[in-house]
Short mmCIF file of C-alpha atoms in Angstrom, two decimals:
data_model
loop_
_atom_site.label_atom_id
_atom_site.label_comp_id
_atom_site.label_asym_id
_atom_site.label_seq_id
_atom_site.Cartn_x
_atom_site.Cartn_y
_atom_site.Cartn_z
CA UNK A 959 183.35 -22.17 -78.99
CA UNK A 960 180.08 -24.15 -79.46
CA UNK A 961 180.03 -24.57 -75.73
CA UNK A 962 181.28 -21.09 -74.65
CA UNK A 963 178.10 -20.14 -77.21
CA UNK A 964 175.59 -22.82 -75.10
CA UNK A 965 176.66 -21.66 -71.97
CA UNK A 966 175.76 -17.67 -72.93
CA UNK A 967 172.34 -18.54 -74.60
CA UNK A 968 171.30 -20.79 -71.01
CA UNK A 969 172.62 -17.08 -69.37
CA UNK A 970 170.45 -15.14 -71.11
CA UNK A 971 167.49 -17.72 -70.82
CA UNK A 972 168.12 -17.78 -67.01
CA UNK A 973 167.99 -13.54 -66.96
CA UNK A 974 165.52 -13.18 -69.51
CA UNK A 975 163.49 -15.49 -66.99
CA UNK A 976 164.83 -13.54 -63.68
CA UNK A 977 163.61 -10.72 -65.22
CA UNK A 978 160.19 -11.97 -66.07
CA UNK A 979 159.71 -13.27 -62.19
CA UNK A 980 160.45 -9.82 -61.20
CA UNK A 981 158.05 -7.95 -62.75
CA UNK A 982 155.87 -10.57 -62.34
CA UNK A 983 156.45 -9.63 -58.95
CA UNK A 984 156.37 -6.10 -59.35
CA UNK A 985 152.70 -6.09 -60.98
CA UNK A 986 151.75 -8.41 -58.02
CA UNK A 987 152.42 -5.66 -55.00
CA UNK A 988 149.38 -3.40 -54.54
CA UNK A 989 149.89 -0.26 -55.82
CA UNK A 990 149.69 2.58 -52.79
CA UNK A 991 146.06 3.89 -53.21
CA UNK A 992 144.08 7.84 -53.77
CA UNK A 993 143.57 7.65 -49.83
CA UNK A 994 146.87 6.47 -48.80
CA UNK A 995 148.62 8.91 -51.50
CA UNK A 996 146.78 11.70 -49.96
CA UNK A 997 147.41 11.06 -46.59
CA UNK A 998 151.49 10.84 -46.92
CA UNK A 999 150.94 14.52 -48.49
CA UNK A 1000 149.43 15.56 -45.57
CA UNK A 1001 152.20 14.27 -43.42
CA UNK A 1002 154.45 15.82 -45.70
CA UNK A 1003 152.51 19.07 -45.56
CA UNK A 1004 152.69 19.14 -41.47
CA UNK A 1005 156.07 18.14 -42.04
CA UNK A 1006 157.37 21.13 -43.38
CA UNK A 1007 155.13 23.26 -41.20
CA UNK A 1008 157.35 22.20 -38.49
CA UNK A 1009 160.55 21.78 -39.74
CA UNK A 1010 160.03 25.72 -40.60
CA UNK A 1011 158.83 27.42 -37.57
CA UNK A 1012 161.19 24.96 -35.28
CA UNK A 1013 164.04 25.29 -38.11
CA UNK A 1014 163.76 27.55 -40.50
CA UNK A 1015 165.06 30.58 -38.54
CA UNK A 1016 168.20 28.93 -36.96
CA UNK A 1017 169.24 27.29 -39.71
CA UNK A 1018 169.47 30.57 -42.43
CA UNK A 1019 171.12 32.49 -39.17
CA UNK A 1020 174.07 29.57 -39.20
CA UNK A 1021 174.08 29.66 -43.01
CA UNK A 1022 174.31 33.39 -43.79
CA UNK A 1023 177.27 33.31 -40.64
CA UNK A 1024 179.34 30.69 -42.52
CA UNK A 1025 179.03 31.82 -46.01
CA UNK A 1026 180.39 35.23 -44.35
CA UNK A 1027 184.18 33.07 -43.91
CA UNK A 1028 183.46 31.74 -47.51
CA UNK A 1029 183.66 33.20 -51.34
CA UNK A 1030 180.31 34.31 -51.03
CA UNK A 1031 180.38 36.74 -47.87
CA UNK A 1032 178.81 39.15 -50.53
CA UNK A 1033 175.21 37.38 -49.72
CA UNK A 1034 174.95 37.38 -46.51
CA UNK A 1035 176.23 41.31 -46.25
CA UNK A 1036 173.66 42.15 -48.91
CA UNK A 1037 171.03 40.62 -46.75
CA UNK A 1038 171.92 41.98 -43.70
CA UNK A 1039 172.36 45.45 -45.72
CA UNK A 1040 168.41 44.41 -46.65
CA UNK A 1041 167.31 43.73 -42.81
CA UNK A 1042 168.35 47.26 -41.56
CA UNK A 1043 166.57 48.96 -44.99
CA UNK A 1044 163.38 47.07 -44.22
CA UNK A 1045 163.71 46.51 -40.02
CA UNK A 1046 160.76 48.28 -39.33
CA UNK A 1047 158.20 46.35 -42.34
CA UNK A 1048 157.12 43.68 -39.76
CA UNK A 1049 155.74 46.63 -38.09
CA UNK A 1050 153.67 48.05 -40.73
CA UNK A 1051 151.97 45.91 -41.68
CA UNK A 1052 154.58 43.62 -43.42
CA UNK A 1053 154.34 41.61 -46.92
CA UNK A 1054 151.21 39.46 -47.10
CA UNK A 1055 151.04 37.78 -49.86
CA UNK A 1056 147.75 35.83 -51.18
CA UNK A 1057 149.01 33.61 -53.70
CA UNK A 1058 151.20 31.56 -50.19
CA UNK A 1059 148.67 31.77 -48.32
CA UNK A 1060 146.51 29.60 -51.08
CA UNK A 1061 149.13 27.39 -51.41
CA UNK A 1062 147.66 23.78 -51.34
CA UNK A 1063 149.63 22.52 -49.36
CA UNK A 1064 147.78 24.06 -46.76
CA UNK A 1065 144.93 22.13 -47.83
CA UNK A 1066 146.93 19.26 -46.70
CA UNK A 1067 148.10 20.45 -44.09
CA UNK A 1068 144.23 20.89 -42.53
CA UNK A 1069 142.84 17.92 -43.70
CA UNK A 1070 145.75 16.18 -41.45
CA UNK A 1071 143.64 16.81 -38.06
CA UNK A 1072 141.59 17.72 -39.72
CA UNK A 1073 141.01 22.02 -38.92
CA UNK A 1074 137.69 22.83 -39.31
CA UNK A 1075 136.80 26.50 -38.42
CA UNK A 1076 133.14 27.63 -37.09
CA UNK A 1077 131.27 30.99 -37.31
CA UNK A 1078 128.89 32.24 -35.20
CA UNK A 1079 127.73 35.82 -35.97
CA UNK A 1080 128.69 38.21 -38.81
CA UNK A 1081 131.38 40.23 -38.57
CA UNK A 1082 131.24 44.08 -40.24
CA UNK A 1083 133.91 44.84 -42.76
CA UNK A 1084 133.32 48.72 -41.35
CA UNK A 1085 134.65 48.13 -38.06
CA UNK A 1086 138.27 46.82 -37.17
CA UNK A 1087 138.46 43.48 -34.66
CA UNK A 1088 140.44 41.76 -32.18
CA UNK A 1089 140.24 38.17 -32.51
CA UNK A 1090 141.33 36.38 -29.05
CA UNK A 1091 142.74 32.88 -29.67
CA UNK A 1092 142.35 31.21 -26.93
CA UNK A 1093 144.61 28.00 -26.08
CA UNK A 1094 147.98 28.60 -26.66
CA UNK A 1095 148.40 25.02 -27.11
CA UNK A 1096 152.46 23.52 -28.18
CA UNK A 1097 152.88 25.33 -31.41
CA UNK A 1098 148.86 27.37 -32.27
CA UNK A 1099 147.97 25.08 -34.93
CA UNK A 1100 144.43 26.21 -34.67
CA UNK A 1101 145.70 29.70 -35.05
CA UNK A 1102 147.34 29.13 -37.99
CA UNK A 1103 145.02 27.46 -39.88
CA UNK A 1104 142.48 29.52 -39.58
CA UNK A 1105 144.05 32.98 -39.69
CA UNK A 1106 146.84 32.74 -42.18
CA UNK A 1107 146.09 30.03 -44.40
CA UNK A 1108 143.01 30.31 -46.44
CA UNK A 1109 142.36 26.23 -46.48
CA UNK A 1110 139.71 26.19 -43.65
CA UNK A 1111 137.51 29.56 -45.86
CA UNK A 1112 138.05 32.47 -43.03
CA UNK A 1113 137.52 35.09 -46.50
CA UNK A 1114 134.30 33.08 -47.31
CA UNK A 1115 132.78 32.40 -43.91
CA UNK A 1116 133.85 36.41 -42.94
CA UNK A 1117 133.62 38.16 -46.41
CA UNK A 1118 135.38 41.81 -46.30
CA UNK A 1119 137.17 40.78 -43.72
CA UNK A 1120 141.08 40.39 -43.88
CA UNK A 1121 143.14 38.06 -40.68
CA UNK A 1122 146.07 38.47 -39.20
CA UNK A 1123 147.86 36.95 -36.49
CA UNK A 1124 150.78 37.89 -34.23
CA UNK A 1125 153.87 36.27 -32.76
CA UNK A 1126 156.93 36.71 -30.57
CA UNK A 1127 159.15 40.14 -32.44
CA UNK A 1128 162.20 38.40 -32.26
CA UNK A 1129 160.66 36.17 -34.91
CA UNK A 1130 161.44 38.96 -36.89
CA UNK A 1131 165.30 39.07 -36.61
CA UNK A 1132 166.05 36.14 -37.90
CA UNK A 1133 167.29 35.96 -41.43
CA UNK A 1134 165.04 34.36 -44.13
CA UNK A 1135 161.95 33.49 -41.47
CA UNK A 1136 160.86 37.21 -41.19
CA UNK A 1137 159.67 37.41 -44.78
CA UNK A 1138 158.57 33.60 -44.71
CA UNK A 1139 156.22 34.68 -41.73
CA UNK A 1140 155.42 38.33 -42.59
CA UNK A 1141 154.28 36.68 -46.75
CA UNK A 1142 151.86 34.66 -44.59
CA UNK A 1143 150.29 37.67 -42.44
CA UNK A 1144 151.89 37.08 -38.91
CA UNK A 1145 153.64 39.86 -37.40
CA UNK A 1146 155.23 40.64 -34.13
CA UNK A 1147 152.87 41.21 -31.00
CA UNK A 1148 153.81 44.61 -30.31
CA UNK A 1149 151.38 48.07 -29.36
CA UNK A 1150 152.97 49.78 -32.38
CA UNK A 1151 152.53 46.71 -35.08
CA UNK A 1152 148.90 45.85 -33.27
CA UNK A 1153 148.41 49.89 -33.68
CA UNK A 1154 149.39 50.12 -36.97
CA UNK A 1155 146.87 47.77 -38.36
CA UNK A 1156 143.66 48.83 -36.30
CA UNK A 1157 144.91 52.60 -37.15
CA UNK A 1158 146.35 52.41 -40.98
CA UNK A 1159 145.07 50.23 -42.68
CA UNK A 1160 141.03 51.21 -43.24
CA UNK A 1161 138.32 48.82 -41.77
CA UNK A 1162 138.15 45.33 -42.17
CA UNK A 1163 141.04 44.12 -40.18
CA UNK A 1164 140.78 40.90 -37.46
CA UNK A 1165 144.11 40.62 -35.67
CA UNK A 1166 144.27 37.77 -33.75
CA UNK A 1167 146.30 37.42 -30.21
CA UNK A 1168 147.04 34.52 -28.70
CA UNK A 1169 146.81 35.59 -25.23
CA UNK A 1170 147.59 33.36 -23.26
CA UNK A 1171 151.39 33.29 -24.82
CA UNK A 1172 154.26 31.35 -23.64
CA UNK A 1173 153.21 30.53 -20.08
CA UNK A 1174 150.23 29.57 -21.45
CA UNK A 1175 152.16 26.60 -23.79
CA UNK A 1176 153.36 25.48 -19.94
CA UNK A 1177 149.98 24.24 -18.46
CA UNK A 1178 149.03 22.54 -22.35
CA UNK A 1179 148.33 18.71 -21.85
CA UNK A 1180 145.02 16.55 -23.30
CA UNK A 1181 142.43 17.20 -20.76
CA UNK A 1182 143.49 20.01 -19.27
CA UNK A 1183 141.66 23.51 -20.93
CA UNK A 1184 143.75 26.18 -18.77
CA UNK A 1185 143.86 30.01 -19.49
CA UNK A 1186 146.51 32.67 -18.89
CA UNK A 1187 143.65 35.52 -18.65
CA UNK A 1188 143.34 37.26 -15.81
CA UNK A 1189 146.00 40.10 -15.98
CA UNK A 1190 146.47 40.11 -19.95
CA UNK A 1191 144.43 43.08 -20.52
CA UNK A 1192 147.22 44.80 -23.00
CA UNK A 1193 144.54 43.75 -25.81
CA UNK A 1194 141.88 45.70 -24.28
CA UNK A 1195 143.45 48.45 -24.14
CA UNK A 1196 144.89 48.67 -27.47
CA UNK A 1197 141.15 47.90 -28.44
CA UNK A 1198 139.90 50.71 -26.57
CA UNK A 1199 142.44 53.38 -28.24
CA UNK A 1200 141.48 51.90 -31.46
CA UNK A 1201 137.77 51.52 -31.07
CA UNK A 1202 138.25 47.63 -32.18
CA UNK A 1203 135.84 45.18 -31.47
CA UNK A 1204 137.03 42.70 -28.59
CA UNK A 1205 136.45 38.83 -30.60
CA UNK A 1206 136.68 35.54 -28.42
CA UNK A 1207 137.88 32.43 -30.39
CA UNK A 1208 138.37 29.08 -29.04
CA UNK A 1209 139.84 26.28 -30.60
CA UNK A 1210 138.62 22.52 -29.22
CA UNK A 1211 141.31 19.81 -29.66
CA UNK A 1212 144.48 22.14 -29.26
CA UNK A 1213 145.71 21.10 -26.27
CA UNK A 1214 145.54 17.32 -28.11
CA UNK A 1215 147.92 17.37 -30.29
CA UNK A 1216 151.15 17.00 -28.27
CA UNK A 1217 151.78 14.92 -24.91
CA UNK A 1218 154.18 17.57 -22.52
CA UNK A 1219 156.19 17.00 -19.66
CA UNK A 1220 154.61 19.67 -17.03
CA UNK A 1221 156.05 20.23 -14.14
CA UNK A 1222 154.52 21.96 -11.08
CA UNK A 1223 154.51 25.05 -9.61
CA UNK A 1224 157.44 25.67 -7.27
CA UNK A 1225 159.54 22.83 -8.98
CA UNK A 1226 163.17 23.51 -10.21
CA UNK A 1227 162.19 22.84 -13.94
CA UNK A 1228 159.43 25.01 -13.36
CA UNK A 1229 161.56 28.07 -12.48
CA UNK A 1230 164.10 27.38 -14.96
CA UNK A 1231 161.36 27.31 -17.96
CA UNK A 1232 159.96 30.70 -15.81
CA UNK A 1233 163.31 32.38 -16.18
CA UNK A 1234 163.61 31.34 -19.83
CA UNK A 1235 161.02 32.99 -20.76
CA UNK A 1236 161.29 36.20 -19.55
CA UNK A 1237 164.66 36.01 -21.21
CA UNK A 1238 163.47 34.57 -24.16
CA UNK A 1239 160.24 35.20 -25.09
CA UNK A 1240 159.20 31.79 -25.20
CA UNK A 1241 159.14 29.06 -22.81
CA UNK A 1242 160.92 25.32 -23.36
CA UNK A 1243 158.54 22.77 -23.47
CA UNK A 1244 159.31 19.00 -23.29
CA UNK A 1245 156.60 17.72 -25.56
CA UNK A 1246 156.33 14.54 -27.86
CA UNK A 1247 154.37 13.62 -30.47
CA UNK A 1248 154.03 11.35 -33.19
CA UNK A 1249 156.98 9.90 -35.42
CA UNK A 1250 157.29 10.38 -39.03
CA UNK A 1251 157.09 6.51 -39.97
CA UNK A 1252 154.32 5.71 -38.21
CA UNK A 1253 151.50 7.40 -35.26
CA UNK A 1254 152.54 4.53 -32.70
CA UNK A 1255 156.45 5.96 -32.32
CA UNK A 1256 157.10 9.60 -30.72
CA UNK A 1257 158.61 12.21 -32.55
CA UNK A 1258 158.06 16.15 -33.17
CA UNK A 1259 155.31 15.92 -35.83
CA UNK A 1260 151.81 16.63 -33.77
CA UNK A 1261 148.87 13.61 -33.52
CA UNK A 1262 145.91 13.72 -36.47
CA UNK A 1263 143.53 14.74 -33.23
CA UNK A 1264 140.66 17.11 -35.04
CA UNK A 1265 140.70 20.66 -33.85
CA UNK A 1266 137.54 22.90 -34.31
CA UNK A 1267 137.62 27.10 -34.16
CA UNK A 1268 134.69 28.66 -33.24
CA UNK A 1269 134.98 32.40 -33.78
CA UNK A 1270 132.58 34.54 -30.78
CA UNK A 1271 130.18 37.26 -30.99
CA UNK A 1272 132.05 40.51 -31.59
CA UNK A 1273 132.07 42.71 -28.22
CA UNK A 1274 131.49 46.72 -29.39
CA UNK A 1275 133.76 48.60 -27.97
CA UNK A 1276 133.94 52.15 -28.21
CA UNK A 1277 136.82 54.93 -28.97
CA UNK A 1278 139.00 56.18 -26.05
CA UNK A 1279 142.30 57.67 -26.49
CA UNK A 1280 143.35 57.10 -23.14
CA UNK A 1281 140.96 54.49 -21.84
CA UNK A 1282 141.57 54.23 -17.43
CA UNK A 1283 141.76 51.19 -15.60
CA UNK A 1284 138.26 50.63 -14.49
CA UNK A 1285 137.46 50.82 -18.02
CA UNK A 1286 139.57 48.26 -19.17
CA UNK A 1287 139.05 46.44 -15.94
CA UNK A 1288 135.25 46.38 -17.45
CA UNK A 1289 135.90 45.42 -20.86
CA UNK A 1290 138.02 43.04 -19.66
CA UNK A 1291 135.30 41.28 -17.35
CA UNK A 1292 132.70 41.27 -20.69
CA UNK A 1293 134.94 39.38 -22.53
CA UNK A 1294 136.15 36.93 -20.29
CA UNK A 1295 132.68 36.34 -20.16
CA UNK A 1296 131.80 35.95 -23.53
CA UNK A 1297 134.66 33.56 -23.39
CA UNK A 1298 132.85 31.08 -20.71
CA UNK A 1299 129.89 31.62 -22.90
CA UNK A 1300 131.10 30.60 -25.94
CA UNK A 1301 132.96 27.35 -24.39
CA UNK A 1302 130.08 26.50 -22.92
CA UNK A 1303 127.85 26.76 -25.02
CA UNK A 1304 130.27 24.40 -27.99
CA UNK A 1305 132.14 21.97 -25.27
CA UNK A 1306 129.51 19.24 -25.87
CA UNK A 1307 129.62 19.50 -29.50
CA UNK A 1308 133.55 19.60 -30.08
CA UNK A 1309 134.76 16.33 -27.73
CA UNK A 1310 134.37 18.00 -24.31
CA UNK A 1311 132.26 16.82 -21.59
CA UNK A 1312 129.35 18.92 -20.19
CA UNK A 1313 131.25 18.49 -16.47
CA UNK A 1314 134.75 19.74 -18.41
CA UNK A 1315 135.43 23.47 -16.96
CA UNK A 1316 137.29 26.50 -18.24
CA UNK A 1317 139.93 27.25 -15.83
CA UNK A 1318 140.91 31.54 -16.17
CA UNK A 1319 144.05 32.44 -14.07
#
């Protein structure tokens, strides 16, 4: 018995010593600094945004289809009925939620790159505006951060102006994803939706349109500033019909966030991309960024590169119900001149050299 008690006492002493050693080791490990915690939160903010835009719609659709064949079948049926009832809402101003735009997560999202908004001229609340957003890049980070979230202070820089951003109409056919998009102030890039905001919501509305669209994303790569704009004149026609002023904007650094495999014009892969774009509305880009665990690894997250969105001088546009082709061409040319002026005046301030040029196709 004495032998057993002695053995137990020895084990207990050894356990205490092991615990004390473990505690000392734990206390010796440096705790994460405030900077490290901030960096981790920034990475998580970007991760949730990328996953939301790439997967939320598809995953929600597959989940509802799965639920149809379970005892919870009533949930997708009721949601389908809701979508049918609510079908036209995206083209009638949507359901913008100010609380979503002010989420703290967007501040971490902004600081990851970081993203900055620069004002060059005032925008009067007595007018409506169409803001041309350039370039498209891969995921339109600059346009989203500046015109959808409140993290860069758009409403403070332009008091009395409400910003909206257009995206593919097909996104609003995906369950749950449509609610997410509308709550932030996104709506379909259709004549009906844009016309509603410019005619039925009073003045002080700024509709941002990424004019180059999916076609422009195919040419996105670091060091190259090529825009698809010469034959994109629908936004000018809409501006004339509603008397909305045209405002150029350029996001310097947008094309530096990812690396893309760019196929040459005329190649079979490029033709497949073009064909897919015409059928589905978006282009299947082969791109990569940084990984989740290290900026040196490859993954689907954007690289941390600064983005500066400069909003230019508004171009006054008359209200003409049925503008002629000549009038549309005239204001389209004036817009291109204003965009080139904005680019050339700011390129050396935000990472480009004096010799860099803006190519418009």
